[in-house]
CSV table of C-alpha atoms in Angstrom, one decimal:
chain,number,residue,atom,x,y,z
A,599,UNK,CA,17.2,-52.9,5.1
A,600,UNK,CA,20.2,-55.0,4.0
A,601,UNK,CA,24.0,-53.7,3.4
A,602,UNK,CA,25.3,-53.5,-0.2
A,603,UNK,CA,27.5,-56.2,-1.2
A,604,UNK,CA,31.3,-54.6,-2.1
A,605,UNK,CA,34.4,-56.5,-3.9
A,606,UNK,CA,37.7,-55.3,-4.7
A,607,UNK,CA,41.2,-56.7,-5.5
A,608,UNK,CA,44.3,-55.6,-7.0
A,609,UNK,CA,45.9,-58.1,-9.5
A,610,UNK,CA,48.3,-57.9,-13.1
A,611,UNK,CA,46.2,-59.7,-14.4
A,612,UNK,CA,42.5,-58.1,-14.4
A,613,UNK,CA,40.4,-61.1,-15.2
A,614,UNK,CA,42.1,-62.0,-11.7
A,615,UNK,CA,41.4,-59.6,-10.4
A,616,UNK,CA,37.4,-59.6,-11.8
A,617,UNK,CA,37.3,-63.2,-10.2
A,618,UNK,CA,38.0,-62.6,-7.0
A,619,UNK,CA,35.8,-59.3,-6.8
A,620,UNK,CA,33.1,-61.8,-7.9
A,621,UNK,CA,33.7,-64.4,-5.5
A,622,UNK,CA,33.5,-61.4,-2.5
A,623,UNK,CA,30.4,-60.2,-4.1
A,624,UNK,CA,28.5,-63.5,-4.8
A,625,UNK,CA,30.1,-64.5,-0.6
A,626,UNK,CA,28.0,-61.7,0.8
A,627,UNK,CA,25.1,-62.0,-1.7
A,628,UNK,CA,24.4,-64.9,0.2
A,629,UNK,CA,24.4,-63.9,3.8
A,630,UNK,CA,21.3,-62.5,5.1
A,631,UNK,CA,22.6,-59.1,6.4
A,632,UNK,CA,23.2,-58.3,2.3
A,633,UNK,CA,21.6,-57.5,-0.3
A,634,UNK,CA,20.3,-60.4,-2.5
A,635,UNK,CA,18.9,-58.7,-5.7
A,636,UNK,CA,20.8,-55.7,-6.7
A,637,UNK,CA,20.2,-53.6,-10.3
A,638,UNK,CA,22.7,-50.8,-9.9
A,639,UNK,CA,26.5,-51.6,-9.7
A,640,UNK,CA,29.2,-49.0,-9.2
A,641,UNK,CA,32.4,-49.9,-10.9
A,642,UNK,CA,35.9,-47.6,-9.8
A,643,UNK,CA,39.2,-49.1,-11.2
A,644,UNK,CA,42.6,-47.5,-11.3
A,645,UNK,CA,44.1,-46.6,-14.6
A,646,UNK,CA,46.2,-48.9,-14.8
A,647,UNK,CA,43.1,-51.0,-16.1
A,648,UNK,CA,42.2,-48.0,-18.2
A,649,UNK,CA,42.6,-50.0,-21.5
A,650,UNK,CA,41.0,-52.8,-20.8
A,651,UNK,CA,37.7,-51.0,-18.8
A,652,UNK,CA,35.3,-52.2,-22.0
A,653,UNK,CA,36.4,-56.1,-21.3
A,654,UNK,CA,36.1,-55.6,-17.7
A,655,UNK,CA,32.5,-53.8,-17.6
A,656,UNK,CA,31.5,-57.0,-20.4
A,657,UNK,CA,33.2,-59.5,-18.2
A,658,UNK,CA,31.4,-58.4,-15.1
A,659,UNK,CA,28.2,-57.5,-16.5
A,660,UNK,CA,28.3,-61.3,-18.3
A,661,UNK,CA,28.3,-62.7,-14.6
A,662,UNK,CA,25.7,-60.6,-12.8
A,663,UNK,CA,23.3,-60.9,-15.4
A,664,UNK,CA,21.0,-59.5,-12.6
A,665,UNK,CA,22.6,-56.1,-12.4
A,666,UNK,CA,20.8,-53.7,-15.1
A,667,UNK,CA,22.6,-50.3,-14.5
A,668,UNK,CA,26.5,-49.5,-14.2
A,669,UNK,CA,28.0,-46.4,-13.6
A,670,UNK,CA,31.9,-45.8,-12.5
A,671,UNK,CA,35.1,-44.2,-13.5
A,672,UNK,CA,38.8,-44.2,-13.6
A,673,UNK,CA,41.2,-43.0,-10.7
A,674,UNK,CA,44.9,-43.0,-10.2
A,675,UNK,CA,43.8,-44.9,-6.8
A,676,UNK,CA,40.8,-45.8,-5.7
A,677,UNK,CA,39.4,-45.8,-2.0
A,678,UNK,CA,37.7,-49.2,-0.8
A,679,UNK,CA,36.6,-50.3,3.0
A,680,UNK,CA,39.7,-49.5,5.2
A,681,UNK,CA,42.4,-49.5,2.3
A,682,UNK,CA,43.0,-47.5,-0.6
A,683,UNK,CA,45.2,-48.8,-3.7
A,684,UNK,CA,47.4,-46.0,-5.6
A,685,UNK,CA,49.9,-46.7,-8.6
A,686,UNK,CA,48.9,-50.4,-9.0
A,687,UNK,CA,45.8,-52.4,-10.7
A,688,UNK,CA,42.9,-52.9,-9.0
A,689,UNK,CA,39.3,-52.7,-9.5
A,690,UNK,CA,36.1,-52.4,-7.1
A,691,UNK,CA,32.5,-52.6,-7.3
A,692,UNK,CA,29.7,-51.9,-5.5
A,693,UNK,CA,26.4,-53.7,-5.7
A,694,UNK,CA,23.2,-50.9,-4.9
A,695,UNK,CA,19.8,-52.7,-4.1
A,696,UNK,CA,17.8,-49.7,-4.9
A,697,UNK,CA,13.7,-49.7,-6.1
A,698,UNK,CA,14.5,-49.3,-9.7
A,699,UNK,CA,11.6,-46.7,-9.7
A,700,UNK,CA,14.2,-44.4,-7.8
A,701,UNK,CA,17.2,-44.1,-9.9
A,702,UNK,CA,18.5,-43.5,-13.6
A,703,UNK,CA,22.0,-43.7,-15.0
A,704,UNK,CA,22.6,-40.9,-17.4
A,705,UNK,CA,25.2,-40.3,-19.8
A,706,UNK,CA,25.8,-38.3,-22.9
A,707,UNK,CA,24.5,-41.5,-25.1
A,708,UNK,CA,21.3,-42.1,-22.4
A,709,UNK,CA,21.0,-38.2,-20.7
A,710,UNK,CA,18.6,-38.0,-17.5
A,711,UNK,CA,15.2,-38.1,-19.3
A,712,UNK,CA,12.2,-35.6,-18.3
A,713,UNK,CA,10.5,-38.4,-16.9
A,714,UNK,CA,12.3,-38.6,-13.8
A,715,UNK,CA,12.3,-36.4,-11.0
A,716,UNK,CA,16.2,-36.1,-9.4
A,717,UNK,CA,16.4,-35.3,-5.6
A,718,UNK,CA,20.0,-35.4,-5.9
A,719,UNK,CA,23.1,-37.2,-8.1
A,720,UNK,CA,26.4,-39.5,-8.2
A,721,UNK,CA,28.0,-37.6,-11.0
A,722,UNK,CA,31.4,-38.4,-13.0
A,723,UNK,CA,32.9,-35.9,-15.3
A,724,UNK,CA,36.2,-35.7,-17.4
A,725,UNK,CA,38.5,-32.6,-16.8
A,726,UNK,CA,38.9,-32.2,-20.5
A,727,UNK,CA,35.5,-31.1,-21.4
A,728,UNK,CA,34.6,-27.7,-22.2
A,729,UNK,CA,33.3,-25.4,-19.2
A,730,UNK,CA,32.9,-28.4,-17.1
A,731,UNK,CA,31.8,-26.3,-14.2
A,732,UNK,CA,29.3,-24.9,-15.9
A,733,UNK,CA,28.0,-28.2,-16.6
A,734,UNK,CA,27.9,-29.2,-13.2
A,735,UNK,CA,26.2,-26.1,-12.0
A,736,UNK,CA,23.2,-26.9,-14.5
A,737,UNK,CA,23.3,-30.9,-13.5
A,738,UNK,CA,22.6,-29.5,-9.6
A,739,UNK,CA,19.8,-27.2,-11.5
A,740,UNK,CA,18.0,-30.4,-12.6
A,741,UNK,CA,17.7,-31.8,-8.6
A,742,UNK,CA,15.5,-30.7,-6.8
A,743,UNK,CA,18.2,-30.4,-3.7
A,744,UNK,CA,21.0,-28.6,-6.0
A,745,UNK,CA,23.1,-31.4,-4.6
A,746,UNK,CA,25.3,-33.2,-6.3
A,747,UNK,CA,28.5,-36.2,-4.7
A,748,UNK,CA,31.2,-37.3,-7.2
A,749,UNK,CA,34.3,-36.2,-8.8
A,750,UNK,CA,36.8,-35.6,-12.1
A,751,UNK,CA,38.1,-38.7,-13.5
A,752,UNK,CA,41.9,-39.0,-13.2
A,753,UNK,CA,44.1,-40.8,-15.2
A,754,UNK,CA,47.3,-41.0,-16.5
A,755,UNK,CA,45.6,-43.2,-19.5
A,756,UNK,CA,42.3,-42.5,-20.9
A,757,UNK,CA,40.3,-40.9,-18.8
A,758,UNK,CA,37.1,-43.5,-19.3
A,759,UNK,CA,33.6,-43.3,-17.2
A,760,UNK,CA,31.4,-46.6,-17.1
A,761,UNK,CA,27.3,-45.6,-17.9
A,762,UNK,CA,24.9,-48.3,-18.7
A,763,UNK,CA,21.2,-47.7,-18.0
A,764,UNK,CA,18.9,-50.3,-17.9
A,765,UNK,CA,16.5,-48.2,-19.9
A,766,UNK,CA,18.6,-48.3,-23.1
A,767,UNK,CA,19.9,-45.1,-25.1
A,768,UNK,CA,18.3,-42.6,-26.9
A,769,UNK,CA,16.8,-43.4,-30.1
A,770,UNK,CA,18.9,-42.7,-32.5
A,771,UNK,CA,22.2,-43.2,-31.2
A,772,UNK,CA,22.3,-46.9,-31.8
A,773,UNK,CA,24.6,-49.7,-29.4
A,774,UNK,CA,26.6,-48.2,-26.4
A,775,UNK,CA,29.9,-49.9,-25.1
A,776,UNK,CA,29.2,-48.3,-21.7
A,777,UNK,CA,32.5,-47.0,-21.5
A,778,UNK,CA,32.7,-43.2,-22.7
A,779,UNK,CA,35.1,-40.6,-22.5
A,780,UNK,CA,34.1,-36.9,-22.4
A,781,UNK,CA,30.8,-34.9,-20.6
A,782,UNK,CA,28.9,-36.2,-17.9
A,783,UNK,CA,27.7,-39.7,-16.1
A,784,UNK,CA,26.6,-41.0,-13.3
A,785,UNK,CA,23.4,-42.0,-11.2
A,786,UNK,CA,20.3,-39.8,-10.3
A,787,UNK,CA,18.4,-40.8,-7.6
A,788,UNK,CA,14.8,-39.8,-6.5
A,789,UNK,CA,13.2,-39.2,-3.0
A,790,UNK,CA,13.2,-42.3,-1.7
A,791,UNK,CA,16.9,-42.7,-1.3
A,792,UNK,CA,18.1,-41.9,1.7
A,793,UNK,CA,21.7,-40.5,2.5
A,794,UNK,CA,23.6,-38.2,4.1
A,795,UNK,CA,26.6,-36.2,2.6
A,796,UNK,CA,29.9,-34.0,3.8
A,797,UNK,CA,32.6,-32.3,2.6
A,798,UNK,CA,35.8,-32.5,4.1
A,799,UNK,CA,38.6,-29.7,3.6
A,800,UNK,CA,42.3,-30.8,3.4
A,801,UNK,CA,43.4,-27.2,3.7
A,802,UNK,CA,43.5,-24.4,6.5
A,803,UNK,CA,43.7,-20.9,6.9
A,804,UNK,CA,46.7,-19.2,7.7
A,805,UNK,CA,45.5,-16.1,7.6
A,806,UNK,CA,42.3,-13.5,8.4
A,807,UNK,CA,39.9,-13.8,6.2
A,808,UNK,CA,39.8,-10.7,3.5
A,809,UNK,CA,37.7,-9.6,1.0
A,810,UNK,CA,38.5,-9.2,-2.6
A,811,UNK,CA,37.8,-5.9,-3.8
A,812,UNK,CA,40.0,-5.2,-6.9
A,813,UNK,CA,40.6,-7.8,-9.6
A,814,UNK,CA,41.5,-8.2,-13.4
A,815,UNK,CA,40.7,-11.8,-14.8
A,816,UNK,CA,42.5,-14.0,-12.7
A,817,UNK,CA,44.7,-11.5,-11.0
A,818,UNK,CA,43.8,-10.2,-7.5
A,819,UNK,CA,45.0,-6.6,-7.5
A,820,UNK,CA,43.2,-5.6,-4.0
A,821,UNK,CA,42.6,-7.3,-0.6
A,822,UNK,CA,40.6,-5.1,1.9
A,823,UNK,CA,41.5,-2.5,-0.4
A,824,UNK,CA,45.4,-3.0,0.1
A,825,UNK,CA,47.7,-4.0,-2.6
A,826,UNK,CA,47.0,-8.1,-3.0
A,827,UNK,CA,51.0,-8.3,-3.0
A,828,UNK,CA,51.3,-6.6,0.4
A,829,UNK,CA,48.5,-8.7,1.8
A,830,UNK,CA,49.8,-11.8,1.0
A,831,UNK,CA,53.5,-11.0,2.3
A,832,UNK,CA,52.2,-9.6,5.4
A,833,UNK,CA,49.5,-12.5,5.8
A,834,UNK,CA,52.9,-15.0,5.4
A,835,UNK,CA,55.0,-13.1,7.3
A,836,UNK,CA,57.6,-13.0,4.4
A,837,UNK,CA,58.9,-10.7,2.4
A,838,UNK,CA,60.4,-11.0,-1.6
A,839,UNK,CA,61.5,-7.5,-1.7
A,840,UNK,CA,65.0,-8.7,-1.0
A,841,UNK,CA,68.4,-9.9,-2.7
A,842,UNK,CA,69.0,-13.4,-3.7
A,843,UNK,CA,69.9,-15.7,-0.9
A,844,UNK,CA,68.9,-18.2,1.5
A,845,UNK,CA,65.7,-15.7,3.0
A,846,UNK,CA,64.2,-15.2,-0.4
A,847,UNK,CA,64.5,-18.7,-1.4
A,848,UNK,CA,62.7,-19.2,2.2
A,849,UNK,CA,60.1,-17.0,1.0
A,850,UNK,CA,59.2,-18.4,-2.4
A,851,UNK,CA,59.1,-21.7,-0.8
A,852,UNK,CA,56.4,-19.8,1.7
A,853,UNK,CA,54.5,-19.0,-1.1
A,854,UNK,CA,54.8,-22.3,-3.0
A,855,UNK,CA,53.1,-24.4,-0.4
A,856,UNK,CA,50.3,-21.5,0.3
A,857,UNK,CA,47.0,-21.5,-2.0
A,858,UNK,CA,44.0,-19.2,-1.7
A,859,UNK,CA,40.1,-20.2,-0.3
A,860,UNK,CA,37.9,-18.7,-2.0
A,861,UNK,CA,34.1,-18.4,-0.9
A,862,UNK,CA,31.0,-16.2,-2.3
A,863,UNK,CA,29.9,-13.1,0.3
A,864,UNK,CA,28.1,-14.3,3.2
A,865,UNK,CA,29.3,-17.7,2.6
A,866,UNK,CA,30.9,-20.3,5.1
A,867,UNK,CA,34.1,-19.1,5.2
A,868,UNK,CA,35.3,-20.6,8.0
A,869,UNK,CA,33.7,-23.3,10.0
A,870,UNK,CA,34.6,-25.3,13.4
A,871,UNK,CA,37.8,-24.4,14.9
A,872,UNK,CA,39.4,-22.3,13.0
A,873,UNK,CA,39.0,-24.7,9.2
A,874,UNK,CA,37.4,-23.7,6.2
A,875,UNK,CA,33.5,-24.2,5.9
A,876,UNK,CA,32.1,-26.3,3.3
A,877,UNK,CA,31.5,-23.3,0.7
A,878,UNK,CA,35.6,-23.0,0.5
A,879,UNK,CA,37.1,-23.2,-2.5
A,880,UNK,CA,40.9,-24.1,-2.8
A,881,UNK,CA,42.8,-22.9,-5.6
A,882,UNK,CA,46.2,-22.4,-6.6
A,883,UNK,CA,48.7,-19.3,-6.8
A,884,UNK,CA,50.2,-19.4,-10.4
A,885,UNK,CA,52.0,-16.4,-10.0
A,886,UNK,CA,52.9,-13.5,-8.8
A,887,UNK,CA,52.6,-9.6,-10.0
A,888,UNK,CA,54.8,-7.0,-8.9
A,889,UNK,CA,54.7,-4.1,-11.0
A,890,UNK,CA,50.6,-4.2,-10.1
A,891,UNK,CA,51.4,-5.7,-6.8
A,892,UNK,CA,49.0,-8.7,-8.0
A,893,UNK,CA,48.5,-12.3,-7.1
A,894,UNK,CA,47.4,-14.8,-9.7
A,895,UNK,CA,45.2,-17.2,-9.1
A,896,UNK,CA,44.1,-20.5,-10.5
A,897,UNK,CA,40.2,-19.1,-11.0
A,898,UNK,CA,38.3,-15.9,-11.7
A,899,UNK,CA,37.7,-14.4,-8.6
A,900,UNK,CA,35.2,-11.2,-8.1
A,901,UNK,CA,34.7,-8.4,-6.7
A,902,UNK,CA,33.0,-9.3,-3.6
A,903,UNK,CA,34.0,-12.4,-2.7
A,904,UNK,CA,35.9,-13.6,0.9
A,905,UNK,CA,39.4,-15.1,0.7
A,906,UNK,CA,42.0,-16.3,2.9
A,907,UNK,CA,45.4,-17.4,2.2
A,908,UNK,CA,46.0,-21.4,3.6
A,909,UNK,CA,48.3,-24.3,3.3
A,910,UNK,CA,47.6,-28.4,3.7
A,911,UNK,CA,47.9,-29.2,6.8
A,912,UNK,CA,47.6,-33.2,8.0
A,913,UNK,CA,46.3,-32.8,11.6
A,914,UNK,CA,44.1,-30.2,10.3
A,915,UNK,CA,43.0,-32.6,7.6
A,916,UNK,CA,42.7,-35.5,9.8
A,917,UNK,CA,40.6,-33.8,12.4
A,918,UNK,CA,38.6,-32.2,9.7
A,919,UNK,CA,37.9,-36.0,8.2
A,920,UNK,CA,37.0,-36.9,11.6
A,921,UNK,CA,34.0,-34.6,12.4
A,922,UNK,CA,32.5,-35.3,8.9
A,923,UNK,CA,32.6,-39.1,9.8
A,924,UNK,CA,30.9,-38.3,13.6
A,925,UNK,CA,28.4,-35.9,12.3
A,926,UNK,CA,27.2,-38.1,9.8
A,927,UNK,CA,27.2,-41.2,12.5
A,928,UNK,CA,25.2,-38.5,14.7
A,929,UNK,CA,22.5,-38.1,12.2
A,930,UNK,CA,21.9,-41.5,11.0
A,931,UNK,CA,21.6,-42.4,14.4
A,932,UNK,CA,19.4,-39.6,15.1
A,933,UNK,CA,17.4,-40.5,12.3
A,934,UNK,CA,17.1,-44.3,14.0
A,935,UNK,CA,15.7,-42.2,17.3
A,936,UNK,CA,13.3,-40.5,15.4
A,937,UNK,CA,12.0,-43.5,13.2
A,938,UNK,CA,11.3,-45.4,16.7
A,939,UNK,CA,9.7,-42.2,18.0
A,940,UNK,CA,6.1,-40.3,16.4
A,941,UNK,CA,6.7,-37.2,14.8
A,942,UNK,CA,8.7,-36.4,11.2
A,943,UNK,CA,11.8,-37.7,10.4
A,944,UNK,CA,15.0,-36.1,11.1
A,945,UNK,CA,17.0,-34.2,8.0
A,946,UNK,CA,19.7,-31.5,7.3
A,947,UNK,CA,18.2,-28.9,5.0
A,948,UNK,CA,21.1,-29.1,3.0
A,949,UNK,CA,21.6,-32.6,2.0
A,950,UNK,CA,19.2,-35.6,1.4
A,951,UNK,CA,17.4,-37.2,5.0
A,952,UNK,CA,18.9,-39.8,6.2
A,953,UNK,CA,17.3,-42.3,8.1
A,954,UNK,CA,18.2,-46.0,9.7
A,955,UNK,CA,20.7,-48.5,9.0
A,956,UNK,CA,24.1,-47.5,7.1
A,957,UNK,CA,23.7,-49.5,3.9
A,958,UNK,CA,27.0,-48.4,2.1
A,959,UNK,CA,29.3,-45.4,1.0
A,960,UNK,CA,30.8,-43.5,-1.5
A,961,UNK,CA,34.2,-41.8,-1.4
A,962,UNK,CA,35.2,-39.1,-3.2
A,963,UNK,CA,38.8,-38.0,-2.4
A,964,UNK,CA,41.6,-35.5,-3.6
A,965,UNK,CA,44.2,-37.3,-5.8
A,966,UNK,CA,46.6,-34.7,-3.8
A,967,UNK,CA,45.4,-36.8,-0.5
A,968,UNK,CA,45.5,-40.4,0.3
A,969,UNK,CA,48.0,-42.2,2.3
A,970,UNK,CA,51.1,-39.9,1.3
A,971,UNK,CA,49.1,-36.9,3.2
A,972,UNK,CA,47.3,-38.8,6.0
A,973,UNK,CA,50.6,-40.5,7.0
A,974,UNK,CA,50.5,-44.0,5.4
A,975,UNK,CA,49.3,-46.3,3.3
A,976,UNK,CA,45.1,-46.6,3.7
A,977,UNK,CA,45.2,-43.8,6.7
A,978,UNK,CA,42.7,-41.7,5.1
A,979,UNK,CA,40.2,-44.7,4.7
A,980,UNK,CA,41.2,-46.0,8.4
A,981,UNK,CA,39.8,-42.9,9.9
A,982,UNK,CA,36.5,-43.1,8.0
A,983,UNK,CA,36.6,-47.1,9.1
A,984,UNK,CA,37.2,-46.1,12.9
A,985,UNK,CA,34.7,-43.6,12.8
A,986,UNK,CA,32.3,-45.2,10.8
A,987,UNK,CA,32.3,-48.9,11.4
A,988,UNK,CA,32.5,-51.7,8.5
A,989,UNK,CA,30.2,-49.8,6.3
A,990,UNK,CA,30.7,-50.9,3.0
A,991,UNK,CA,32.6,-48.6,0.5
A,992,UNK,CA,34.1,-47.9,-2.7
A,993,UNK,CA,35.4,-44.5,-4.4
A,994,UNK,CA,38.3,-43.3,-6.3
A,995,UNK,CA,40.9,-40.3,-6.0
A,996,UNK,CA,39.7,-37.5,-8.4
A,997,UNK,CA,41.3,-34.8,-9.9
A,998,UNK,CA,38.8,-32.8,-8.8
A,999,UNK,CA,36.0,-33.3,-6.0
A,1000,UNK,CA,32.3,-32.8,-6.7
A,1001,UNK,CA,29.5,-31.7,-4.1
A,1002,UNK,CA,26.3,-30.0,-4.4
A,1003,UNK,CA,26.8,-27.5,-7.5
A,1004,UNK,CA,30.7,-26.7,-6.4
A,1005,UNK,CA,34.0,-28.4,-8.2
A,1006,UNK,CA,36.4,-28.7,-5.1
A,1007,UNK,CA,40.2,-29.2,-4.8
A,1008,UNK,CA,42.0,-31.0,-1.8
A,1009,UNK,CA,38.7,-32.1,-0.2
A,1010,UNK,CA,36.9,-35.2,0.1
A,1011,UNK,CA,33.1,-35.9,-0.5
A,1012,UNK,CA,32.1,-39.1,1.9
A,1013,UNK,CA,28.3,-40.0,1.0
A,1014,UNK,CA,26.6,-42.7,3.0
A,1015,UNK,CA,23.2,-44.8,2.0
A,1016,UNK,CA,21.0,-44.9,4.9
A,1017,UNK,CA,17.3,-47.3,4.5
């Protein structure tokens, strides 16, 4: 199987910057190590190009007349092979060689039909919409894996998502731009595509993990069935119960740069090492409540559920980033040893099989992340480069990470296509 072809450049100008993605592209379209005929393109830019996304999707799609089905979004940065671009213009795309049989764009104008059977799904969504959780719990629903890879668009401009489908919108709803704001795109792909997926958590505990036992809304009133308040100061080491002065402004600070993982009972709290597992959920503290000796929380936590107090941490993130990269490697190329070998193929149970050569990637990563938390400029895509190889990829920084039926924060989703 062939590698996907991938272009990206950063120019003022973006029909510069459009050329010289299409003189990459149309490079390794004609070595034999790439893909020659591809349908499905995946277009990130940075919002800098926000306003002028229709003209670039039209200028594109007018010279790869070939490629049938787009799909994309808007990032404040986006994340290519080995480099990432942040607060500047720049574009990348992504050219998919995939049996057309095996994937459908959807959108609001062109929604996944009944006709096709999802295994699993690229999915882009806009923070604004309505209960956009819930909608990405029922999208997972409509796989037959629950799993989902992809991300919130973010944008300091209009928040636009690219979806055209080579099968045309519904009847009814007349021409499509392919550029859409609002709801749900992306790709859904069927059986035959392989890939592997994993999330990577950019925050750790700093504390045992309790269990929530007393809430109201958003407020945790009970942890273990102590005073949330209590917990959180003892957890921290800090206390707030004191004048003003240099020690409390130490403590607030403390609780400033903490946030809470959250996970479901029986869930994979913590994982390898001492870091959150991949069913963490990071979310803020918004505030604090002392007359109920309450902690507020950016979610609505329940009765039930496991949490832990836990701060970013960039060797914690870095070494985190770097098992997801070698477990994947470890299974594609356990997947090779099997496909040589008689007997099934070799899978995870909780993502798509994987199997042979690595044909291309998709990164998903925290806005909050990037160079500024890795340690410079394209660190974050270095360590998936070093651990991965030159494996094509493209991906933008989200304002909110996307993987099987969860909306994540801090985290990054890394997908590769295997074949």
């Amino acid at each position: 199987m062939t590698r996907f072809p991938c272009g990206h450049a950063t120019h003022p100008q973006w029909r510069m910057a459009v050329a010289l993605v299409l003189a990459q592209l149309r490079a390794q379209m004609a070595l034999p190590e790439f893909a020659s005929a591809p349908t499905l393109a995946l277009l990130y830019i940075t919002d800098h190009y926000a306003r002028d996304a229709r003209d670039i999707l039209d200028a594109l799609g007018a010279e790869l007349p070939e490629v049938t089905d787009w799909a994309g979004t808007v990032g404040v940065g986006i994340a290519v092979s080995n480099a990432e671009y942040f607060d500047e213009p720049a574009l990348a795309v992504m050219l998919c060689e995939l049996p057309p049989d095996q994937y459908r764009v959807f959108s609001g104008v062109a929604p996944l039909g009944l006709g096709f059977e999802a295994h699993t799904a690229l999915v882009h969504a806009d923070a604004s919409t309505p209960d956009v959780a819930e909608l990405i719990d029922e999208m997972a629903a409509r796989t037959d894996t629950g799993y989902l890879f992809g991300g919130l668009a973010s944008s300091r401009a209009t928040a636009v998502q690219f979806a055209v489908s080579g099968d045309g919108t519904i009847k009814g709803q007349g021409g499509a731009s392919g550029v859409f704001s609002g709801g749900l795109s992306g790709v859904a792909f069927g059986a035959g595509v392989q890939m592997v997926s994993r999330v990577t958590q950019g925050a750790s505990p700093v504390a045992p993990v309790r269990t929530i036992t007393q809430t109201d809304g958003n407020v945790l009133l009970q942890l273990d069935g102590q005073p949330a308040l209590d917990v959180l100061q003892s957890d921290l080491g800090i206390t707030l119960d004191q004048p003003r002065g240099p020690g409390l402004q130490a403590a607030v600070d403390t609780v400033r740069a903490t946030l809470v993982g959250l996970s479901a009972p029986g869930g994979d709290a913590v994982g390898r090492g001492g870091t959150f597992g991949s069913d963490v959920l990071v979310r803020h503290i918004i505030g604090l409540d002392p007359s109920r000796r309450g902690v507020a929380i950016a979610a609505q936590p329940a009765q039930g559920m496991r949490l832990a107090f836990c701060q970013r941490n960039v060797q914690a993130a870095r070494a985190d980033l770097t098992r997801i990269c070698a477990e994947i490697r470890e299974e594609v190329e356990s997947a090779d040893l099997a496909l040589e070998a008689p007997g099934p193929g070799v899978g995870t149970g909780a993502t798509p099989q994987a199997g042979g050569l690595m044909r291309g990637a998709v990164y998903i990563s925290c806005a909050g992340r990037g160079g500024p938390h890795f340690g410079g400029p394209g660190a974050e895509l270095q360590i998936v480069r070093r651990a991965l190889g030159d494996v094509p990829l493209v991906g933008f920084f989200a304002g909110g990470e996307i993987a099987r039926n969860h909306l994540y924060g801090y985290t990054g989703v890394l997908t590769v296509f295997t074949g």
